[in-house]
Structure formats: C-alpha cells, structure tokens
Amino acid sequence: MHRETMRAALDAAREPWDVLVIGGGATGLGCALESVTRGMRTVLVEQRDFASGTSSRSTKLFHGGVRYLRGGHFHMVAQSLKARADARATAHALVHDTAFLVPVHSAWERFYYSTGLRIYDLLARDHVTPRSRVVSRNEALQLAPTLRPDGLHGGVIYHDYQFDDSRFALELARAAVARGAVVLNNAPVTALLYEGERVAGAIVRDSEHGDEIQVRSRVVVNAAGVYADSIRRLRSASVTPLLRFSRGAHIALERSFLPGDTAILVPRTDDDRVAFMIPWRGRVLVGTTDVAVDEPSHEPHATLEEIDYLLEHAARYLTRAPSRADVRSAFAGLRPLPAVEGRSANVLRDHRVEILDGMVTICGGKWTTYRLMAKDAIDAAGREGGIAEHPAHPEAILAGPPESNRRLEANLLGGNSLTPGDAREVTRLVREEMARTVEDVLARRTRVLFLDAKCAAQSARAIAEAMALALGRDSTWIDSQMRSFVALAKSYLPL
Ligand SMILES: Cc1cc2nc3c(=O)[nH]c(=O)nc-3n(C[C@H](O)[C@H](O)[C@H](O)COP(=O)(O)OP(=O)(O)OC[C@H]3O[C@@H](n4cnc5c(N)ncnc54)[C@H](O)[C@@H]3O)c2cc1C
C-alpha cells in the first residue's frame, strides 16, 4: 500500500471505474472491500488520513448496544450482535473478548440487569461468546479491585468485543488493496462529475502533488461520514440534510485506576445514558459524552465540562477519584446521526442508504455494523451502476500488524528513544501503510496521542526525523510537522 503506487495506478487506470468511494472511514473502507471482493473495479479517496474522522475516536467496541435493550429495540440489538459475531469471525486477530461488570447496589438492580443481559445473550444466538452471569460482591471486587465497595451488592458480567478502531480501518484498506482496489489518502473530492443529470465521478485534489484528478466511475458511493451532506450539497445546495451531529468524548487514565482485565459499565449516567470504563492498551478509557453540535468539524475537542463529567462519573465507582491531573489524553468524535427529532442519546444508530441522481449515500450506523452498511451500499451501487458482479475473491480475513508496531508504541509510551527496529517500523508505516505525517503515525498507525498526549508531543521530533528519511523531506518539513503536531497534542490535553 504505497501512496505513489496508488497514485500511479489511479493515473494509469482505464476509465470508468465501477465504483468510486468517497471517504476512508469504517463505512467507506468497508464499502471498498465489499465492492472489490465482488469483482467491481474500485477506487477510494480520503480527504485526510484513513480513519482520521469519527472512525478513530470511538469507544472501540464491537457490541450489540446493551443500552438499546432498555428501549426494547431488540431487532437492532440482534442485528448488531450478528455483526459482532461476523467481525469476530473475519478479523479474529483484531478483536478480543472483554468482560464487562455492571455493578449493582440492590437485589432489584441485580434482577433487572441480569434479566436484560440474559435477553442480550439470547439475541446473540452465539455459542462462542461467554454468557452473562451474576457475580457476588466478593467476586465483583476480585475482578475489579478498585471498585468502590460501599453499598455494593454484587454485579452482573457480560461480554462484548474490543478492537483498535484505526488499526481495523487500516487493515480493511490493506485487504481492499490486496484484492486490487486503489485507495488514496490526502485526496479530497472537491466537485462531482456528471453524465447528463447523473453523478458519474468526481474531481479529486491530490493534496501532496497539488494537482487535480478527474475520476470517472459508473457509480459514486458517498461514505463521507459527518460530511455526507456536504458531498450531497455538491450536487444540489438545497438537499434536505440526512444527518445531525453529536460529540462524544473519552478520557484516558492511568491503568492503576482500574487494574485487571474487566471493564465497568456505568448503567445510568446523570443524563440517563450508559458510560464505560475500559482497560485499553495500558490505560483506562472512560467515555462517553453526548453533546449536540451544529456543524461537522475535522478535529472536535473534548471540553473541560465533558472531561469533568467523565471524571465525576468515574469517581462514583472507583476507590480513588481521578482528577483533571490524571487525564493522559482526552479525545472527541462526532456521531453521524439520522436527522430526526429527539434527544441524540435516544436516536437509534441505524444506517440509511439514499440515492441522489445515481449517487449512493450511506450514512449513520456504527462501527459494529460497518459490513452490513457496506453490503447495503454496494447492493445499491451495483443496481445504480448496472454493474455485473463477478465474485472475484473469497471473504476477506483481516490480519493484524506486525509485532514491531506494538513495540514502537510501547517504546514511545515508555519515554524511550527510537531503537533501530522502531525506525524500521516507521519506514514501514510510510511505505506500506501510507503514513504521511507525524499525526498519522502517532494518532492512528500507533495510538500514542490517544493514550498519552504529552508523551506523543515528546515523541514528535524523533518520529518526524525518521519519517523525513523515508519520505525524502528536509528540516523545514520536520519543523513544520513538529509545530502542527505539538499544537494538536495540546488540544488533547486542555487542562
Ligand atoms: C464517541 C463515539 C463513540 C463511538 N463508539 C462506538 C463503538 O464503541 N462501537 C461502534 O460500533 N460504533 C461506535 N461509534 C460510531 C462509529 O465510530 C461511527 O459510526 C463510524 O466510525 C462512522 O464511520 P464513517 O466511515 O461513516 O465516518 P468517518 O469515520 O467520519 O469517515 C468519513 C471519512 O470521509 C472523509 N471525507 C469527508 N469529506 C470528504 C471529501 N470531500 N473527500 C474525501 N473524503 C472525505 C473524512 O475525512 C472521513 O475520514 C462511536 C462514535 C462516537 C462519536
């Protein structure tokens, strides 16, 4: 997956492509893999980096959504649980089973949550994932030794799957390329192309080369996440919006706040949602919030109010109350929600496929259902483009990154300088995973920015220097990368 090779393939391609996908998040990459697997000639363009939008800022769970049980949305939970099983089967190396403890403080609560989670088990129809079970107060405290014991009656354990969202996205991209798709980052769509009234491609700017490319295709799939309406407006400024947006923030705390492998589900927050405290790569992730926002943005920030909200909820359950000084990183993402009335927390994370003058827009949904969304979108794309399918490849089984990737992240988090092996890994990330900036390496090829923003800022120069060698860049590039990354890292620690 070399960027120059991808660009050359785009220039040399016989047109039209079958499918042009706009957007390199979970949805777009899922679509590209689905379409190329069905034998369609596929190209995907991403305006910044793969998963740089919402898809790197999730809670990192393949889950059925236990909270939807409360509203009785069994069909949707069952659908997501099926998608969860699908992800486990096709990306075994990238997902892992995690036990969640729901602390209960009365016999009634124990009955209520154990019944709900039994329904969750039944809906999963899954013989692999461990079933939920009631645990005593003692066992709850053994599993989560830092759980506050006062008033604790016991708990209910259930299971979902954790994954690294941006890594999963990169592996989708790699699998699509391995099957013959072309994927290009730093390549925003600036206008659509038409044949008569029909959308028949797009004008793409190559931000690295500074030129424009016309990409003609039988069908365009708009998977631009929170920017899906912006793409639709390129066709017609007066289209009715499909989406609205809600910001969700997470904080990363030292692991000592929740040692062990068991995550905690906070079953009811002040604003009547659920929250999670999840062990993740040597930290504890606490999330999320739900704040309506009017406009999409590339780099939403967690506010101090959101950070305090998460700290307060964590403090109610943990023996040692975390403070602002304990936050190692705070990140936020925007949920692309259907533009329907009602509180965003109550809006179902369902997806929607719309056709506008031949362009297929796929939006909403969640990471868990990325493949279901891709199937629906590519079914529609095949119909709209009149594309015959030639199932070219068996189902993709996603592999994980080499061990050198985890070692690089661990060394950076440990404050160590780059080893020769680390420098080689940075070169690999540039040559094989299309990393172009320090942010690409520290935010998404490794997760240092999300785990420890200060550490990420301190690592920036070493990474910039190693990248400069691989990319043939000079000291001016290194300095400008340093400046922009350090400013970004500060916004992940607004304390
Ligand atoms: C706080 C939070 C927690 C979440 N937790 C979970 C979870 O635990 N489990 C789960 O299943 N789901 C979760 N979700 C939902 C999930 O993350 C999203 O549904 C999913 O990532 C959306 O993917 P997407 O590809 O549609 O959007 P995005 O990831 O935003 O991708 C769209 C891409 O399109 C690109 N783009 C935009 N305009 C253009 C253009 N003009 N040209 C080219 N490219 C363009 C963008 O740069 C972006 O990369 C969470 C969401 C949030 C916000």
Coordinates of C-alpha atoms and ligand atoms in Angstrom, one line a residue:
M1 CA 0.0 0.0 0.0
H2 CA 2.4 2.6 -1.2
R3 CA 1.0 6.0 -1.9
E4 CA 3.0 6.8 -5.1
T5 CA 2.0 3.4 -6.4
M6 CA -1.6 4.1 -5.7
R7 CA -1.4 7.5 -7.4
A8 CA 0.2 5.9 -10.4
A9 CA -2.5 3.3 -10.6
L10 CA -5.1 5.9 -10.5
D11 CA -3.5 7.9 -13.3
A12 CA -3.0 4.7 -15.5
A13 CA -6.4 3.3 -14.9
R14 CA -8.9 2.5 -17.7
E15 CA -12.0 4.6 -17.0
P16 CA -14.7 4.4 -16.0
W17 CA -14.1 2.7 -12.7
D18 CA -17.0 0.6 -11.5
V19 CA -17.2 2.2 -8.0
L20 CA -15.7 5.4 -6.6
V21 CA -16.0 5.6 -2.8
I22 CA -15.7 8.9 -1.1
G23 CA -14.4 8.7 2.5
G24 CA -11.9 6.4 4.1
G25 CA -13.5 5.7 7.5
A26 CA -15.2 2.4 8.6
T27 CA -18.0 2.8 6.2
G28 CA -16.1 3.8 3.1
L29 CA -13.3 1.2 3.6
G30 CA -15.9 -1.5 4.3
C31 CA -17.6 -0.5 1.0
A32 CA -14.3 -0.6 -0.9
L33 CA -13.5 -4.1 0.4
E34 CA -17.1 -5.3 -0.3
S35 CA -17.1 -3.9 -3.8
V36 CA -13.7 -5.2 -4.8
T37 CA -14.5 -8.6 -3.3
R38 CA -17.5 -8.7 -5.6
G39 CA -15.2 -8.1 -8.6
M40 CA -16.0 -4.5 -9.1
R41 CA -13.2 -2.2 -10.1
T42 CA -12.9 0.1 -7.1
V43 CA -11.2 3.3 -6.1
L44 CA -11.5 5.0 -2.7
V45 CA -10.4 8.6 -1.9
E46 CA -10.0 10.0 1.6
Q47 CA -9.5 13.7 2.1
R48 CA -7.1 13.4 5.1
D49 CA -6.0 10.1 6.5
F50 CA -7.8 6.8 6.8
A51 CA -10.0 6.8 9.9
S52 CA -9.0 10.3 10.8
G53 CA -12.7 11.2 11.2
T54 CA -15.1 9.5 13.6
S55 CA -13.6 6.1 13.0
S56 CA -10.6 6.6 15.2
R57 CA -12.5 8.2 18.0
S58 CA -15.0 5.5 19.0
T59 CA -15.2 3.5 22.3
K60 CA -13.7 0.7 20.3
L61 CA -16.4 -1.9 20.9
F62 CA -18.0 -4.3 18.5
H63 CA -21.2 -4.6 20.5
G64 CA -24.9 -5.1 20.3
G65 CA -25.6 -1.9 22.3
V66 CA -26.9 -3.1 25.7
R67 CA -28.5 0.3 26.3
Y68 CA -30.9 -0.3 23.4
L69 CA -32.5 -3.1 25.4
R70 CA -34.0 -0.5 27.7
G71 CA -35.9 0.9 24.8
G72 CA -37.0 -2.5 23.6
H73 CA -35.1 -2.2 20.3
F74 CA -34.5 -6.0 20.1
H75 CA -34.3 -6.2 16.4
M76 CA -31.5 -3.6 16.2
V77 CA -29.6 -5.3 19.1
A78 CA -29.9 -8.7 17.4
Q79 CA -28.6 -7.2 14.1
S80 CA -25.6 -5.6 15.8
L81 CA -24.9 -8.8 17.7
K82 CA -24.8 -10.7 14.4
A83 CA -22.4 -8.1 13.1
R84 CA -20.3 -8.5 16.2
A85 CA -20.1 -12.3 15.5
D86 CA -19.2 -11.5 11.9
A87 CA -16.3 -9.2 13.0
R88 CA -15.0 -11.9 15.4
A89 CA -15.0 -14.5 12.6
T90 CA -13.5 -12.3 9.9
A91 CA -11.0 -10.3 12.0
H92 CA -10.0 -12.7 14.7
A93 CA -6.6 -11.2 15.1
L94 CA -8.0 -7.7 15.6
V95 CA -10.8 -8.2 18.1
H96 CA -10.8 -9.6 21.6
D97 CA -13.5 -10.7 24.0
T98 CA -13.8 -8.3 27.0
A99 CA -15.8 -8.9 30.2
F100 CA -17.9 -6.0 31.4
L101 CA -19.0 -5.7 35.0
V102 CA -22.3 -4.0 35.8
P103 CA -22.1 -3.1 39.5
V104 CA -25.4 -3.5 41.3
H105 CA -26.5 -2.0 44.6
S106 CA -29.6 -3.9 45.4
A107 CA -31.4 -7.2 44.8
W108 CA -33.8 -5.4 42.4
E109 CA -30.9 -4.0 40.4
R110 CA -29.3 -7.4 40.2
F111 CA -32.6 -8.9 38.9
Y112 CA -33.2 -6.1 36.4
Y113 CA -29.7 -6.1 34.8
S114 CA -29.3 -9.9 34.9
T115 CA -32.6 -10.3 33.1
G116 CA -31.7 -7.7 30.5
L117 CA -28.3 -9.3 29.9
R118 CA -29.9 -12.7 29.6
I119 CA -32.0 -11.3 26.8
Y120 CA -28.8 -9.9 25.3
D121 CA -27.3 -13.5 25.3
L122 CA -30.4 -14.9 23.7
L123 CA -30.4 -12.3 21.0
A124 CA -26.8 -13.0 20.3
R125 CA -27.6 -16.7 19.4
D126 CA -23.9 -17.2 19.8
H127 CA -22.1 -20.3 21.1
V128 CA -18.7 -18.7 21.3
T129 CA -19.1 -15.6 23.4
P130 CA -19.4 -16.4 27.1
R131 CA -22.8 -15.8 28.5
S132 CA -23.7 -13.3 31.2
R133 CA -23.7 -14.3 34.8
V134 CA -24.4 -12.8 38.2
V135 CA -21.4 -12.4 40.5
S136 CA -21.3 -11.9 44.2
R137 CA -20.0 -8.8 45.9
N138 CA -16.7 -10.6 46.7
E139 CA -16.2 -11.8 43.1
A140 CA -17.0 -8.3 41.8
L141 CA -14.3 -6.8 44.0
Q142 CA -11.9 -9.5 42.9
L143 CA -12.5 -8.8 39.3
A144 CA -12.4 -5.0 39.8
P145 CA -10.4 -4.4 43.0
T146 CA -10.6 -0.6 42.7
L147 CA -14.4 -0.7 42.5
R148 CA -16.0 1.2 45.4
P149 CA -17.2 -1.4 47.9
D150 CA -19.7 0.9 49.8
G151 CA -23.3 -0.2 49.1
L152 CA -22.1 -2.7 46.6
H153 CA -24.5 -5.7 46.4
G154 CA -22.7 -7.6 43.6
G155 CA -22.6 -7.4 39.9
V156 CA -23.6 -8.9 36.5
I157 CA -20.9 -9.8 34.0
Y158 CA -21.5 -9.8 30.3
H159 CA -19.2 -9.9 27.2
D160 CA -18.5 -7.7 24.2
Y161 CA -15.6 -7.4 21.8
Q162 CA -12.9 -4.7 21.9
F163 CA -10.8 -3.6 19.0
D164 CA -8.4 -0.9 17.8
D165 CA -10.6 1.2 15.5
S166 CA -7.9 2.9 13.4
R167 CA -5.9 -0.3 13.1
F168 CA -9.0 -2.1 11.9
A169 CA -9.6 0.6 9.3
L170 CA -6.0 0.3 8.0
E171 CA -6.4 -3.5 7.8
L172 CA -9.6 -3.0 5.8
A173 CA -7.7 -0.7 3.4
R174 CA -4.9 -3.2 3.1
A175 CA -7.3 -6.1 2.4
A176 CA -9.1 -4.0 -0.3
V177 CA -5.7 -3.1 -1.9
A178 CA -4.6 -6.7 -1.8
R179 CA -7.7 -7.6 -3.9
G180 CA -7.0 -4.9 -6.4
A181 CA -8.7 -1.7 -5.2
V182 CA -6.9 1.6 -5.3
V183 CA -7.1 3.7 -2.1
L184 CA -5.6 7.2 -1.8
N185 CA -5.4 9.4 1.3
N186 CA -4.9 13.2 1.3
A187 CA -7.2 13.2 -1.7
P188 CA -10.4 15.3 -1.1
V189 CA -13.3 15.3 -3.5
T190 CA -13.9 18.9 -4.5
A191 CA -16.6 18.5 -7.1
L192 CA -18.8 15.9 -8.8
L193 CA -18.7 14.9 -12.4
Y194 CA -21.9 14.3 -14.4
E195 CA -23.3 12.5 -17.4
G196 CA -26.5 14.3 -18.1
E197 CA -28.2 14.5 -14.7
R198 CA -26.4 11.5 -13.3
V199 CA -23.4 11.7 -11.0
A200 CA -20.6 9.9 -12.9
G201 CA -17.4 10.5 -10.9
A202 CA -15.6 13.3 -9.0
I203 CA -12.8 15.8 -9.2
V204 CA -10.2 14.8 -6.6
R205 CA -7.4 17.0 -5.4
D206 CA -4.1 15.3 -4.6
S207 CA -3.0 17.4 -1.6
E208 CA 0.5 16.0 -1.9
H209 CA 1.1 16.7 -5.6
G210 CA -1.1 19.8 -5.6
D211 CA -2.9 18.7 -8.8
E212 CA -6.4 17.6 -9.6
I213 CA -7.6 14.3 -11.0
Q214 CA -10.8 13.5 -12.7
V215 CA -12.1 10.1 -11.6
R216 CA -14.9 8.7 -13.7
S217 CA -17.0 5.9 -12.4
R218 CA -20.2 4.1 -13.1
V219 CA -21.4 4.9 -9.6
V220 CA -20.2 7.1 -6.7
V221 CA -20.6 5.9 -3.1
N222 CA -20.7 8.8 -0.7
A223 CA -19.4 7.5 2.6
A224 CA -18.1 10.8 3.9
G225 CA -19.4 10.3 7.5
V226 CA -20.4 13.6 9.1
Y227 CA -19.6 15.3 5.7
A228 CA -22.0 13.1 3.8
D229 CA -24.4 16.1 3.4
S230 CA -21.6 18.3 2.2
I231 CA -21.0 15.9 -0.6
R232 CA -24.7 15.8 -1.4
R233 CA -24.7 19.6 -1.5
L234 CA -22.1 19.5 -4.2
R235 CA -25.0 18.1 -6.3
S236 CA -27.6 20.4 -5.1
A237 CA -27.3 23.1 -2.4
S238 CA -30.9 22.7 -1.4
V239 CA -31.0 19.0 -0.5
T240 CA -32.6 18.1 2.8
P241 CA -29.9 17.1 5.3
L242 CA -29.8 13.4 6.2
L243 CA -27.6 13.9 9.3
R244 CA -27.1 15.8 12.5
F245 CA -24.2 15.5 14.8
S246 CA -23.4 14.7 18.4
R247 CA -20.0 14.9 20.0
G248 CA -18.7 12.1 22.2
A249 CA -15.6 12.5 24.3
H250 CA -13.3 10.0 26.1
I251 CA -10.5 10.4 28.6
A252 CA -7.6 8.1 29.1
L253 CA -6.4 7.5 32.7
E254 CA -3.5 5.5 34.2
R255 CA -4.3 1.8 34.4
S256 CA -3.9 1.9 38.2
F257 CA -7.4 3.4 38.4
L258 CA -8.8 0.1 37.0
P259 CA -6.3 -2.7 37.0
G260 CA -7.2 -6.1 35.8
D261 CA -9.0 -7.0 32.5
T262 CA -12.6 -6.4 33.5
A263 CA -14.3 -3.3 32.1
I264 CA -17.1 -1.5 34.0
L265 CA -20.4 -0.4 32.6
V266 CA -21.9 2.5 34.4
P267 CA -25.5 1.6 33.9
R268 CA -27.1 5.0 34.3
T269 CA -25.4 8.4 34.0
D270 CA -26.8 11.7 35.1
D271 CA -28.2 12.3 31.6
D272 CA -29.7 8.8 31.5
R273 CA -27.3 7.1 29.3
V274 CA -24.6 4.5 30.0
A275 CA -20.9 5.1 30.3
F276 CA -17.9 2.8 30.1
M277 CA -14.5 2.4 31.9
I278 CA -12.5 0.0 29.8
P279 CA -8.9 -1.2 30.0
W280 CA -7.2 -0.3 26.8
R281 CA -3.5 -0.7 25.9
G282 CA -2.2 0.1 29.3
R283 CA -4.7 2.8 30.1
V284 CA -8.4 3.0 31.1
L285 CA -10.7 4.7 28.7
V286 CA -13.7 6.5 30.2
G287 CA -16.5 7.6 27.9
T288 CA -18.6 9.0 26.6
T289 CA -20.5 12.2 26.5
D290 CA -23.3 13.3 24.2
V291 CA -23.3 16.9 23.1
A292 CA -25.3 18.2 20.1
V293 CA -23.3 20.2 17.7
D294 CA -24.4 22.3 14.7
E295 CA -21.6 21.8 12.2
P296 CA -19.2 19.0 11.4
S297 CA -15.5 19.5 12.1
H298 CA -12.4 17.5 11.4
E299 CA -10.9 17.9 14.9
P300 CA -13.6 18.1 17.5
H301 CA -12.2 18.7 21.0
A302 CA -13.3 17.4 24.4
T303 CA -14.3 20.4 26.5
L304 CA -13.4 20.8 30.2
E305 CA -17.1 20.3 31.1
E306 CA -17.0 16.9 29.3
I307 CA -13.8 15.9 31.0
D308 CA -15.2 16.8 34.4
Y309 CA -18.4 14.9 33.6
L310 CA -16.4 11.8 32.9
L311 CA -14.2 12.3 35.9
E312 CA -17.2 12.7 38.2
H313 CA -18.9 9.5 36.9
A314 CA -15.6 7.5 37.2
A315 CA -15.2 8.8 40.8
R316 CA -18.6 7.5 41.8
Y317 CA -17.4 3.9 41.1
L318 CA -13.7 4.0 41.8
T319 CA -12.0 3.9 45.2
R320 CA -9.5 6.5 44.1
A321 CA -11.2 9.5 42.5
P322 CA -9.4 10.6 39.3
S323 CA -8.8 14.3 38.9
R324 CA -8.0 16.5 35.9
A325 CA -4.3 16.0 36.6
D326 CA -4.7 12.2 36.0
V327 CA -6.0 12.6 32.4
R328 CA -3.4 11.5 30.0
S329 CA -5.4 12.3 26.9
A330 CA -8.9 13.5 26.0
F331 CA -10.3 12.9 22.6
A332 CA -13.6 13.5 20.9
G333 CA -15.5 12.4 17.8
L334 CA -18.7 13.3 16.1
R335 CA -21.5 10.8 15.7
P336 CA -23.2 10.9 12.3
L337 CA -26.9 10.6 13.5
P338 CA -30.0 10.5 11.4
A339 CA -31.6 13.9 11.2
V340 CA -34.7 13.0 13.1
E341 CA -36.2 14.8 16.1
G342 CA -35.4 13.8 19.6
R343 CA -32.5 13.6 22.1
S344 CA -29.4 12.3 20.3
A345 CA -28.9 9.7 23.1
N346 CA -32.3 8.2 22.1
V347 CA -31.7 8.2 18.4
L348 CA -31.1 4.7 17.1
R349 CA -27.7 4.1 15.5
D350 CA -29.3 2.8 12.4
H351 CA -27.9 3.4 8.9
R352 CA -29.5 4.8 5.8
V353 CA -28.9 4.4 2.1
E354 CA -30.1 7.2 -0.2
I355 CA -29.8 7.6 -4.0
L356 CA -29.5 11.1 -5.4
D357 CA -29.1 11.2 -9.2
G358 CA -27.3 7.9 -9.2
M359 CA -25.0 8.7 -6.3
V360 CA -25.4 6.3 -3.3
T361 CA -25.0 7.9 0.1
I362 CA -24.5 5.6 3.0
C363 CA -24.6 7.2 6.4
G364 CA -25.4 6.7 10.1
G365 CA -24.8 3.3 11.6
K366 CA -21.9 2.4 13.8
W367 CA -18.5 0.6 13.6
T368 CA -20.1 -2.7 14.6
T369 CA -22.4 -2.7 11.5
Y370 CA -19.8 -1.4 9.0
R371 CA -20.1 -4.6 6.9
L372 CA -23.8 -4.6 6.9
M373 CA -23.7 -1.0 5.8
A374 CA -21.2 -1.9 3.1
K375 CA -23.3 -4.7 1.8
D376 CA -26.4 -2.5 1.6
A377 CA -24.5 0.3 -0.1
I378 CA -22.8 -1.9 -2.6
D379 CA -26.0 -3.7 -3.4
A380 CA -27.4 -0.3 -4.3
A381 CA -24.3 0.7 -6.2
G382 CA -24.4 -2.5 -8.3
R383 CA -28.1 -1.7 -9.2
E384 CA -27.5 2.0 -9.9
G385 CA -24.3 1.5 -11.9
G386 CA -25.7 -1.6 -13.7
I387 CA -22.5 -3.4 -12.7
A388 CA -22.4 -7.1 -13.1
E389 CA -20.8 -8.8 -10.1
H390 CA -18.0 -11.3 -10.6
P391 CA -17.3 -12.6 -7.1
A392 CA -13.6 -12.4 -7.5
H393 CA -12.3 -13.2 -4.1
P394 CA -13.3 -15.3 -1.1
E395 CA -14.3 -13.5 2.0
A396 CA -11.5 -11.3 3.4
I397 CA -9.9 -12.4 6.7
L398 CA -8.2 -9.5 8.2
A399 CA -4.7 -9.9 9.6
G400 CA -3.1 -7.8 12.3
P401 CA 0.0 -5.6 12.1
P402 CA 3.5 -7.0 12.8
E403 CA 4.7 -7.1 16.4
S404 CA 7.1 -4.2 15.6
N405 CA 4.1 -1.9 15.6
R406 CA 3.2 -2.6 19.2
R407 CA 6.8 -2.4 20.2
L408 CA 7.1 1.1 18.6
E409 CA 4.0 2.2 20.6
A410 CA 5.2 0.7 23.8
N411 CA 8.7 2.3 23.5
L412 CA 7.2 5.7 22.8
L413 CA 4.8 5.4 25.7
G414 CA 7.7 4.3 27.9
G415 CA 9.6 7.5 27.0
N416 CA 12.3 5.6 25.3
S417 CA 14.2 6.8 22.2
L418 CA 13.7 5.1 18.9
T419 CA 15.5 1.8 18.5
P420 CA 16.8 0.8 15.1
G421 CA 13.8 -1.6 14.9
D422 CA 11.4 1.3 15.7
A423 CA 13.0 3.4 12.9
R424 CA 12.4 0.5 10.5
E425 CA 8.8 0.3 11.7
V426 CA 8.3 4.0 11.0
T427 CA 9.7 3.4 7.5
R428 CA 7.3 0.5 7.0
L429 CA 4.4 2.7 8.1
V430 CA 5.4 5.2 5.5
R431 CA 6.0 2.7 2.7
E432 CA 3.3 0.1 3.4
E433 CA 0.6 2.0 5.3
M434 CA 0.7 5.3 3.6
A435 CA 1.6 7.3 6.7
R436 CA 2.4 10.9 5.5
T437 CA 2.5 13.0 8.7
V438 CA 3.7 12.7 12.3
E439 CA 0.0 12.7 13.2
D440 CA -0.7 9.7 11.0
V441 CA 2.0 7.7 12.9
L442 CA 1.2 8.9 16.5
A443 CA -2.6 9.1 16.2
R444 CA -3.6 6.2 14.0
R445 CA -0.7 3.8 13.0
T446 CA 0.1 3.7 16.7
R447 CA -2.3 5.2 19.3
V448 CA 0.2 7.2 21.4
L449 CA -1.7 10.5 21.0
F450 CA -4.9 8.9 22.3
L451 CA -3.1 7.2 25.2
D452 CA -0.8 9.9 26.4
A453 CA -0.8 13.3 24.6
K454 CA 2.2 14.6 26.5
C455 CA 4.3 11.6 25.5
A456 CA 3.1 11.9 21.9
A457 CA 4.3 15.5 21.8
Q458 CA 7.7 14.5 23.2
S459 CA 8.0 11.7 20.6
A460 CA 7.1 14.0 17.7
R461 CA 10.7 15.1 16.7
A462 CA 12.1 11.5 16.6
I463 CA 9.1 10.4 14.5
A464 CA 9.4 13.4 12.2
E465 CA 13.1 12.7 11.7
A466 CA 12.6 9.1 10.9
M467 CA 9.7 9.9 8.5
A468 CA 11.8 12.6 6.8
L469 CA 14.4 10.0 5.9
A470 CA 11.7 7.7 4.5
L471 CA 9.9 10.4 2.6
G472 CA 13.0 12.4 1.4
R473 CA 12.0 15.5 3.3
D474 CA 14.1 18.3 4.7
S475 CA 14.5 20.1 8.1
T476 CA 11.8 22.7 7.1
W477 CA 9.3 19.8 6.8
I478 CA 10.5 18.4 10.2
D479 CA 10.0 21.8 11.9
S480 CA 6.5 22.3 10.4
Q481 CA 5.4 18.8 11.3
M482 CA 6.7 19.4 14.9
R483 CA 4.8 22.7 15.1
S484 CA 1.5 21.3 13.9
F485 CA 1.7 18.1 15.9
V486 CA 2.6 19.8 19.2
A487 CA -0.4 22.2 18.7
L488 CA -2.7 19.2 18.1
A489 CA -1.3 17.3 21.1
K490 CA -2.1 20.3 23.3
S491 CA -5.7 20.1 22.3
Y492 CA -5.8 16.5 23.6
L493 CA -4.8 17.8 27.0
P494 CA -6.8 21.0 27.5
L495 CA -6.1 21.1 31.3
Ligands
LIG1 C1 -17.7 9.0 20.8 C2 -18.1 7.9 19.9 C3 -18.0 6.6 20.3 C4 -18.4 5.5 19.4 N1 -18.2 4.3 19.9 C5 -18.6 3.2 19.1 C6 -18.4 1.9 19.5 O1 -17.8 1.6 20.5 N2 -18.8 0.9 18.6 C7 -19.4 1.2 17.4 O2 -19.8 0.2 16.8 N3 -19.5 2.5 17.0 C8 -19.1 3.5 17.8 N4 -19.3 4.8 17.3 C9 -19.8 5.0 16.0 C10 -18.7 4.8 14.9 O3 -17.5 5.3 15.3 C11 -19.1 5.6 13.7 O4 -20.4 5.2 13.3 C12 -18.2 5.2 12.5 O5 -16.9 5.4 12.8 C13 -18.5 6.2 11.3 O6 -17.7 5.8 10.2 P1 -17.8 6.6 8.9 O7 -16.9 5.9 7.9 O8 -19.2 6.7 8.4 O9 -17.4 8.1 9.2 P2 -15.9 8.6 9.3 O10 -15.0 7.8 10.1 O11 -16.0 10.1 9.8 O12 -15.3 8.6 7.9 C14 -15.7 9.5 6.9 C15 -14.5 9.9 6.1 O13 -14.9 10.7 5.0 C16 -13.8 11.6 4.7 N5 -14.3 12.7 3.9 C17 -15.2 13.7 4.2 N6 -15.4 14.5 3.2 C18 -14.6 14.1 2.2 C19 -14.3 14.5 0.9 N7 -14.8 15.7 0.4 N8 -13.4 13.8 0.1 C20 -12.8 12.7 0.6 N9 -13.1 12.2 1.8 C21 -13.9 12.9 2.6 C22 -13.5 12.1 6.1 O14 -12.2 12.7 6.2 C23 -13.6 10.8 6.9 O15 -12.3 10.2 7.1 C24 -18.9 5.8 18.2 C25 -18.9 7.1 17.7 C26 -18.5 8.2 18.6 C27 -18.5 9.6 18.1

